Structures are given as structure tokens and as C-alpha cells.
PDB file of C-alpha atoms in Angstrom:
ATOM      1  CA  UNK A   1      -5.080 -10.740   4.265  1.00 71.00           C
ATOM      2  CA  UNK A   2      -6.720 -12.407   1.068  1.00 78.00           C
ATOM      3  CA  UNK A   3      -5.236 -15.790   2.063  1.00 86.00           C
ATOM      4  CA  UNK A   4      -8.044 -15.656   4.683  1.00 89.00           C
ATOM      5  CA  UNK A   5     -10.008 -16.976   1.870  1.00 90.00           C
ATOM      6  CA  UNK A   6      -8.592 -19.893   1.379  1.00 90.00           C
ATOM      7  CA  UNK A   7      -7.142 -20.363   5.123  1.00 92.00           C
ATOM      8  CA  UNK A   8      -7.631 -23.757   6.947  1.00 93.00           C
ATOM      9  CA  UNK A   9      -9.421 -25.288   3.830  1.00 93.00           C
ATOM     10  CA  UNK A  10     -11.874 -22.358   3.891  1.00 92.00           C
ATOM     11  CA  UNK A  11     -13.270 -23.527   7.979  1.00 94.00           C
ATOM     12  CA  UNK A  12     -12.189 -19.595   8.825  1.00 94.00           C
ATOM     13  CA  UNK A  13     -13.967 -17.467   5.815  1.00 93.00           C
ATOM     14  CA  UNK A  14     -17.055 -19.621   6.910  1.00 95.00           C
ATOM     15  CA  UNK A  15     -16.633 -18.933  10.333  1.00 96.00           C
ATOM     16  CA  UNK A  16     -16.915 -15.376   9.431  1.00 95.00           C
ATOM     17  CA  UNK A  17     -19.652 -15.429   7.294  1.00 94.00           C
ATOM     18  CA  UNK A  18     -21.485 -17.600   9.686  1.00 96.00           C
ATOM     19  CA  UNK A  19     -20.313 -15.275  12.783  1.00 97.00           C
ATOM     20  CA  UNK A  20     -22.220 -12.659  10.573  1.00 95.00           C
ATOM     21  CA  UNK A  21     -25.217 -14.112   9.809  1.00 94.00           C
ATOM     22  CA  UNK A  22     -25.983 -15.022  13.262  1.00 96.00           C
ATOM     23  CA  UNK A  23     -26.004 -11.204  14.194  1.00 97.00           C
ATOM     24  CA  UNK A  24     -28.854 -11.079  11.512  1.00 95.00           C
ATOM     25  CA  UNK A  25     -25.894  -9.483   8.748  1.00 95.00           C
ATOM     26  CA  UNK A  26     -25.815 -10.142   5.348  1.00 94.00           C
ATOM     27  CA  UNK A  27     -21.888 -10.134   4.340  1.00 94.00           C
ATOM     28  CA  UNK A  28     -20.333  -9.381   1.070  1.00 93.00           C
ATOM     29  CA  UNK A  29     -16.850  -9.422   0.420  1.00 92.00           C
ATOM     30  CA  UNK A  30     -14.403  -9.513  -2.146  1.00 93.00           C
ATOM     31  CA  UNK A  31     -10.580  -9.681  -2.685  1.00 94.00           C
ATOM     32  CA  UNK A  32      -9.358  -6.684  -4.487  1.00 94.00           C
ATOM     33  CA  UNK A  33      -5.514  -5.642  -4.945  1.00 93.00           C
ATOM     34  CA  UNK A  34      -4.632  -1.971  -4.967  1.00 91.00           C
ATOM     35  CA  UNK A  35      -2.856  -2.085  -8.296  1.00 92.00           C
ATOM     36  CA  UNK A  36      -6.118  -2.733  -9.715  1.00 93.00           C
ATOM     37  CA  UNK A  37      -8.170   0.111  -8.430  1.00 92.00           C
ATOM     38  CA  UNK A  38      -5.095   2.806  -8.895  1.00 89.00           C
ATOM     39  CA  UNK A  39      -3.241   2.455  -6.326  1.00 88.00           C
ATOM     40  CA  UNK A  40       0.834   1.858  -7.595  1.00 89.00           C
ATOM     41  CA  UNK A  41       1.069  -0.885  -4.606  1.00 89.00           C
ATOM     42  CA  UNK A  42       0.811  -4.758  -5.438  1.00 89.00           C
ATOM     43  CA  UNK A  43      -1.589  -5.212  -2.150  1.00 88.00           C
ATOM     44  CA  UNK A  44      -4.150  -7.452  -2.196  1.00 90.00           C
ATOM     45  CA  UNK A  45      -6.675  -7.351   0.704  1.00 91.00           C
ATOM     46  CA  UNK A  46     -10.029  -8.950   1.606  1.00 92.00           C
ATOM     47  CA  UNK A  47     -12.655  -6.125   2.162  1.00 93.00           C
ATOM     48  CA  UNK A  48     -15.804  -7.219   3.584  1.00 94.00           C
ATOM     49  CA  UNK A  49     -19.265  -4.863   4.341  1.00 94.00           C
ATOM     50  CA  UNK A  50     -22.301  -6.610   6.456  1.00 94.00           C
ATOM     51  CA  UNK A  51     -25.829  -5.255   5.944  1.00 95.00           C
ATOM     52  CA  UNK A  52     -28.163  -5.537   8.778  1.00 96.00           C
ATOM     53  CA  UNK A  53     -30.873  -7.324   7.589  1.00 94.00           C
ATOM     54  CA  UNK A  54     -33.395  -5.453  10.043  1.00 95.00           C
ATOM     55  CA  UNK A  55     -32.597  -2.328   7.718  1.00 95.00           C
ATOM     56  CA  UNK A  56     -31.992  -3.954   4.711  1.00 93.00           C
ATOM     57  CA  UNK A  57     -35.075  -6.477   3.945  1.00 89.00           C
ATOM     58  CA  UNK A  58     -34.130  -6.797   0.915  1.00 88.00           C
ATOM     59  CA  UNK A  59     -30.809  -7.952   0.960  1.00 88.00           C
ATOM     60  CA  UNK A  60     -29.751 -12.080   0.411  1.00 83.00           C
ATOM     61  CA  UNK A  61     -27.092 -14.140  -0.995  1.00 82.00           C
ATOM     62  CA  UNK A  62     -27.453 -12.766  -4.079  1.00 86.00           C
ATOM     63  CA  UNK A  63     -26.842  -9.272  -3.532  1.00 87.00           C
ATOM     64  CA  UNK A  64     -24.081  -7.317  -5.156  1.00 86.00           C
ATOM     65  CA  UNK A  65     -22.286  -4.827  -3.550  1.00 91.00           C
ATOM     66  CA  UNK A  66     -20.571  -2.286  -5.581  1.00 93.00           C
ATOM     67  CA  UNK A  67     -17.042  -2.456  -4.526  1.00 94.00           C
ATOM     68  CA  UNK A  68     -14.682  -0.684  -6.642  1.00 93.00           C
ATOM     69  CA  UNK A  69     -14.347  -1.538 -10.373  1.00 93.00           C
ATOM     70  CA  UNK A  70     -11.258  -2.140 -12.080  1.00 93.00           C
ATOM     71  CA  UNK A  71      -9.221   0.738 -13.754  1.00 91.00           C
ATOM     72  CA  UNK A  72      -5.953   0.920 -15.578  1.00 89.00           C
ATOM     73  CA  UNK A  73      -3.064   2.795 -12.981  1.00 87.00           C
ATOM     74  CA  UNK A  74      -2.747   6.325 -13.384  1.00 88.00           C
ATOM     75  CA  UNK A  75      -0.056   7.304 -11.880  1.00 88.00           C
ATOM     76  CA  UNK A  76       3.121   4.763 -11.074  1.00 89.00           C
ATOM     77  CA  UNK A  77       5.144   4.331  -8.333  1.00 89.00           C
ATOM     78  CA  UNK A  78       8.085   6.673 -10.505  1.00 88.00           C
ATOM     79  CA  UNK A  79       6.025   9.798 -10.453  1.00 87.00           C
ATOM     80  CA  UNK A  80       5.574   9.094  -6.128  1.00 85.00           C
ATOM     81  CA  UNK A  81       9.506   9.025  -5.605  1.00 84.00           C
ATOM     82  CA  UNK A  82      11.679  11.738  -4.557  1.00 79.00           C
ATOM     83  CA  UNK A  83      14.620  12.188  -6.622  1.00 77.00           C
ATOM     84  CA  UNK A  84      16.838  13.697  -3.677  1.00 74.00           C
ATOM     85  CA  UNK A  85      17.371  11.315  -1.532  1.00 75.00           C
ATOM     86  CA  UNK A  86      19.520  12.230   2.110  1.00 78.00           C
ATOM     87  CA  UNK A  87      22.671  10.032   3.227  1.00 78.00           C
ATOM     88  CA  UNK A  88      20.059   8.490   5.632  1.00 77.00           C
ATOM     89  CA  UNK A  89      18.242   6.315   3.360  1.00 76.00           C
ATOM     90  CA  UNK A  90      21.581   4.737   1.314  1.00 79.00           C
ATOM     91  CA  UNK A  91      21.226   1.209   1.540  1.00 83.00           C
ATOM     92  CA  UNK A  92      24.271  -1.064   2.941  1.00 86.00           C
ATOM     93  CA  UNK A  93      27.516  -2.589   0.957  1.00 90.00           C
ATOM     94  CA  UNK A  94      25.869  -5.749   1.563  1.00 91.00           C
ATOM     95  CA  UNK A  95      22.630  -5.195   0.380  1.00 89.00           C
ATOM     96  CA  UNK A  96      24.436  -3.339  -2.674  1.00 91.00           C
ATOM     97  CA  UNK A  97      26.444  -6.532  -3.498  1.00 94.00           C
ATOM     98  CA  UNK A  98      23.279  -8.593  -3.136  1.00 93.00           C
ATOM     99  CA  UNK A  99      21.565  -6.784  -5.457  1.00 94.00           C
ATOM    100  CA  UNK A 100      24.507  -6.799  -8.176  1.00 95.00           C
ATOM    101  CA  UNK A 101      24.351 -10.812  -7.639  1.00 95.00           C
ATOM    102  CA  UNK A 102      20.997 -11.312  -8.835  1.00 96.00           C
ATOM    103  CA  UNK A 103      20.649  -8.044 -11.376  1.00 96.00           C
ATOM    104  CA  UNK A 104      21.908  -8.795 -14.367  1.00 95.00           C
ATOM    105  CA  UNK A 105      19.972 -12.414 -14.610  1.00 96.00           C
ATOM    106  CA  UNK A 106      16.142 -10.374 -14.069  1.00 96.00           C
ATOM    107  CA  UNK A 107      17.611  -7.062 -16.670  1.00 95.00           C
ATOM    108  CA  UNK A 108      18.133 -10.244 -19.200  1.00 95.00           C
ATOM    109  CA  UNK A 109      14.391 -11.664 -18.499  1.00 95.00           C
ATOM    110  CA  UNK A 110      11.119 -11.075 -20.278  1.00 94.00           C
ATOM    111  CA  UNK A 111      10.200  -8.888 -16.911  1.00 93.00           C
ATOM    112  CA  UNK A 112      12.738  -5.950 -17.349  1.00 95.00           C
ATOM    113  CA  UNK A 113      11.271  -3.024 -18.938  1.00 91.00           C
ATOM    114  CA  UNK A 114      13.608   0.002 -18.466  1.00 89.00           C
ATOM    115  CA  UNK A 115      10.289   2.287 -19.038  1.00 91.00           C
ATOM    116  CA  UNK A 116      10.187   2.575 -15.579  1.00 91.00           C
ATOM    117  CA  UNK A 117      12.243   2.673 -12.143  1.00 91.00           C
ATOM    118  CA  UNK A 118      13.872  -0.151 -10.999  1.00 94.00           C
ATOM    119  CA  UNK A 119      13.262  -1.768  -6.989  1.00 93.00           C
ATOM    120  CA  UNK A 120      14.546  -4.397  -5.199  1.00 93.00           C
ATOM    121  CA  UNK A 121      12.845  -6.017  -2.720  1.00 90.00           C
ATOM    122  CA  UNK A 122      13.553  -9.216  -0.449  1.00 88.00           C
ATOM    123  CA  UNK A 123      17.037  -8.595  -0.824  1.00 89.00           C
ATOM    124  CA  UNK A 124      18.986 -11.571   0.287  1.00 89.00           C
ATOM    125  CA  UNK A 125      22.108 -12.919  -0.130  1.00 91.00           C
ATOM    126  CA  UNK A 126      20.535 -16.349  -1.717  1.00 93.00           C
ATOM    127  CA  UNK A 127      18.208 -14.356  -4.240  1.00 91.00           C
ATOM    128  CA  UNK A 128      16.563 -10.571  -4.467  1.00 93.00           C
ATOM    129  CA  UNK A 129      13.027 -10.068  -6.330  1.00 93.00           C
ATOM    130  CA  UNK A 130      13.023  -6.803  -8.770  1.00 95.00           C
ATOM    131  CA  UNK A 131       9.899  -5.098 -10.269  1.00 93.00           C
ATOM    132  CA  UNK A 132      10.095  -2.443 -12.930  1.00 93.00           C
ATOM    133  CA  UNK A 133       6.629  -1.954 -13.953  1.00 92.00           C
ATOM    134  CA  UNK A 134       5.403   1.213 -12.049  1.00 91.00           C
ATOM    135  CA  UNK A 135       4.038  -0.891  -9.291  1.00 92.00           C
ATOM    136  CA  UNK A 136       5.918  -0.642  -5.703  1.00 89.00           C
ATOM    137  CA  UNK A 137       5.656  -4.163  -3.822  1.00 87.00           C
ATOM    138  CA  UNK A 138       3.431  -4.670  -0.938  1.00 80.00           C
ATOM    139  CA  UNK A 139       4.522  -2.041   1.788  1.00 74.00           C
ATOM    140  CA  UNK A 140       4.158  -2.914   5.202  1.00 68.00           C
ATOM    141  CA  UNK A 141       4.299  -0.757   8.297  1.00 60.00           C
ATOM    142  CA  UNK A 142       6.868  -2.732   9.946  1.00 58.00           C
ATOM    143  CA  UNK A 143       9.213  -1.608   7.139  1.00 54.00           C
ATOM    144  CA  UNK A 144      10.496   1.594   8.761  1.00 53.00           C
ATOM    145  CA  UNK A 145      12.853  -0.867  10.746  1.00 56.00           C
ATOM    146  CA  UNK A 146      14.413  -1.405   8.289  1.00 54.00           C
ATOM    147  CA  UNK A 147      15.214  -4.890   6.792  1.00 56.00           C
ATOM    148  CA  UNK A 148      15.960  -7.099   3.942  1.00 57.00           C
ATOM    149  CA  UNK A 149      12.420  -6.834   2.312  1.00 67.00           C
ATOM    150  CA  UNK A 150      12.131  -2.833   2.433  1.00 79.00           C
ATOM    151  CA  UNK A 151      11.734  -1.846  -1.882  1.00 85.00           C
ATOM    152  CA  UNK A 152      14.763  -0.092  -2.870  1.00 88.00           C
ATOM    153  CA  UNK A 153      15.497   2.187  -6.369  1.00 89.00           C
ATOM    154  CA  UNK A 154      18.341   1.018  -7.766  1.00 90.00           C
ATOM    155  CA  UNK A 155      20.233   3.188 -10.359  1.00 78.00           C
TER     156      UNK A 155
END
């Protein structure tokens, strides 16, 4: 939920913030993507921590919480996928033939890098998004339904 920082010209981060400081809390938050703490997701997410100023006397504006710092991925998305794979997982003819569509135009761009796994995700018949840099796309719980925006490895 990061666009919350930005939602309805800002009126609903401020609303929060506000909501907080009239409980006598001192909020800090950030926006921090798992890719960028080591996490092989692209996931960005608003994380907020309040501070009861009752407790913490000390705390104001100025404050800086210690969220997590920035560190290079150790492990990618690759070394997290099974290489057996059962009957029940095989994707569809159509989703096959929408991926061949729009393959060879992203393995010709600046983005391809065969150094790691291929996915496809937001498979459609009108276009299909690929990532091959050890980073899965956002996963969502609603994803074990199934669906056109599920990442899948293709070979």
C-alpha cells in the first residue's frame, strides 16, 4: 500500500498522521520495498510505528526511527524455485501462446539477462510483462486462484 502516500492528493496520509497525534503518538513511517531489504519480491509497502509520547518524552518530528537499511539481495528468486514441478501447476495453451506473442520482443530488449530464470507475469492476450533479474513480482494472496497475473517460469 505505498500509494497511500500519495492517495487523494496526500488528504489520507495526513489523516493518519493526524489520527495519531491526537492519541498523543508520535508516527514514523517509511516506504520500503522488499527487494531492497533481501527479500527476492518487488513489494513495496508503507510501514508505519507510533511512539506514545507519555513513554517517549523525548520523541518529535524529528525523530528517526531505524527501519531497515538497504542491502544488496542475497539470495534470488532462482535459488527459491523447485525444479520438479507436478502436472498440477502447467500453465494453459492459452497462456503458453500468450507468452510466445510477447517473448521474443522483451529476450531482444536491454532487460533480458539470461543469468537468471525467466517469469511471466500479467499474462494477457494484448501484452505479458517478463522479469529475469532474480526478483519474483509482487505476490499476492489472492493468487492461488489462479489467474492471468500469477508469475510463471518459462523455459
Amino acid at each position: 500500500m505505498a500509494g497511500i502516500c500519495s492517495h487523494d492528493s496526500r488528504r489520507t496520509i495526513k489523516i493518519i498522521i493526524n489520527s495519531f497525534k491526537e492519541i498523543n503518538y508520535q508516527p514514523i513511517f517509511k516506504v520500503i520495498n522488499a527487494k531492497d531489504v533481501d527479500y527476492s519480491q518487488n513489494r513495496t509497502r508503507w510501514y508505519c510505528v507510533g511512539f506514545d509520547k507519555s513513554i517517549f518524552k523525548n520523541i518529535n518530528d524529528s525523530f528517526e526511527f531505524a527501519f531497515p537499511k538497504k542491502k544488496n539481495l542475497k539470495y534470488s528468486v532462482d535459488s527459491l524455485i523447485e525444479n520438479v514441478v507436478s502436472n498440477n501447476y502447467l500453465n494453459t495453451k492459452i497462456c503458453q501462446n500468450n507468452i510466445l506473442t510477447h517473448i521474443d520482443k522483451f529476450k531482444k530488449s536491454k532487460r533480458f539477462n539470461n543469468k537468471y530464470i525467466l517469469l511471466a507475469y500479467e499474462v494477457r492476450k494484448s501484452r505479458c510483462n517478463f522479469r529475469c533479474d532474480g526478483i519474483s513480482p509482487c505476490i499476492t494472496a489472492k493468487m492461488g486462484t489462479g489467474g492471468n497475473n500469477v508469475p510463471i517460469v518459462v523455459e
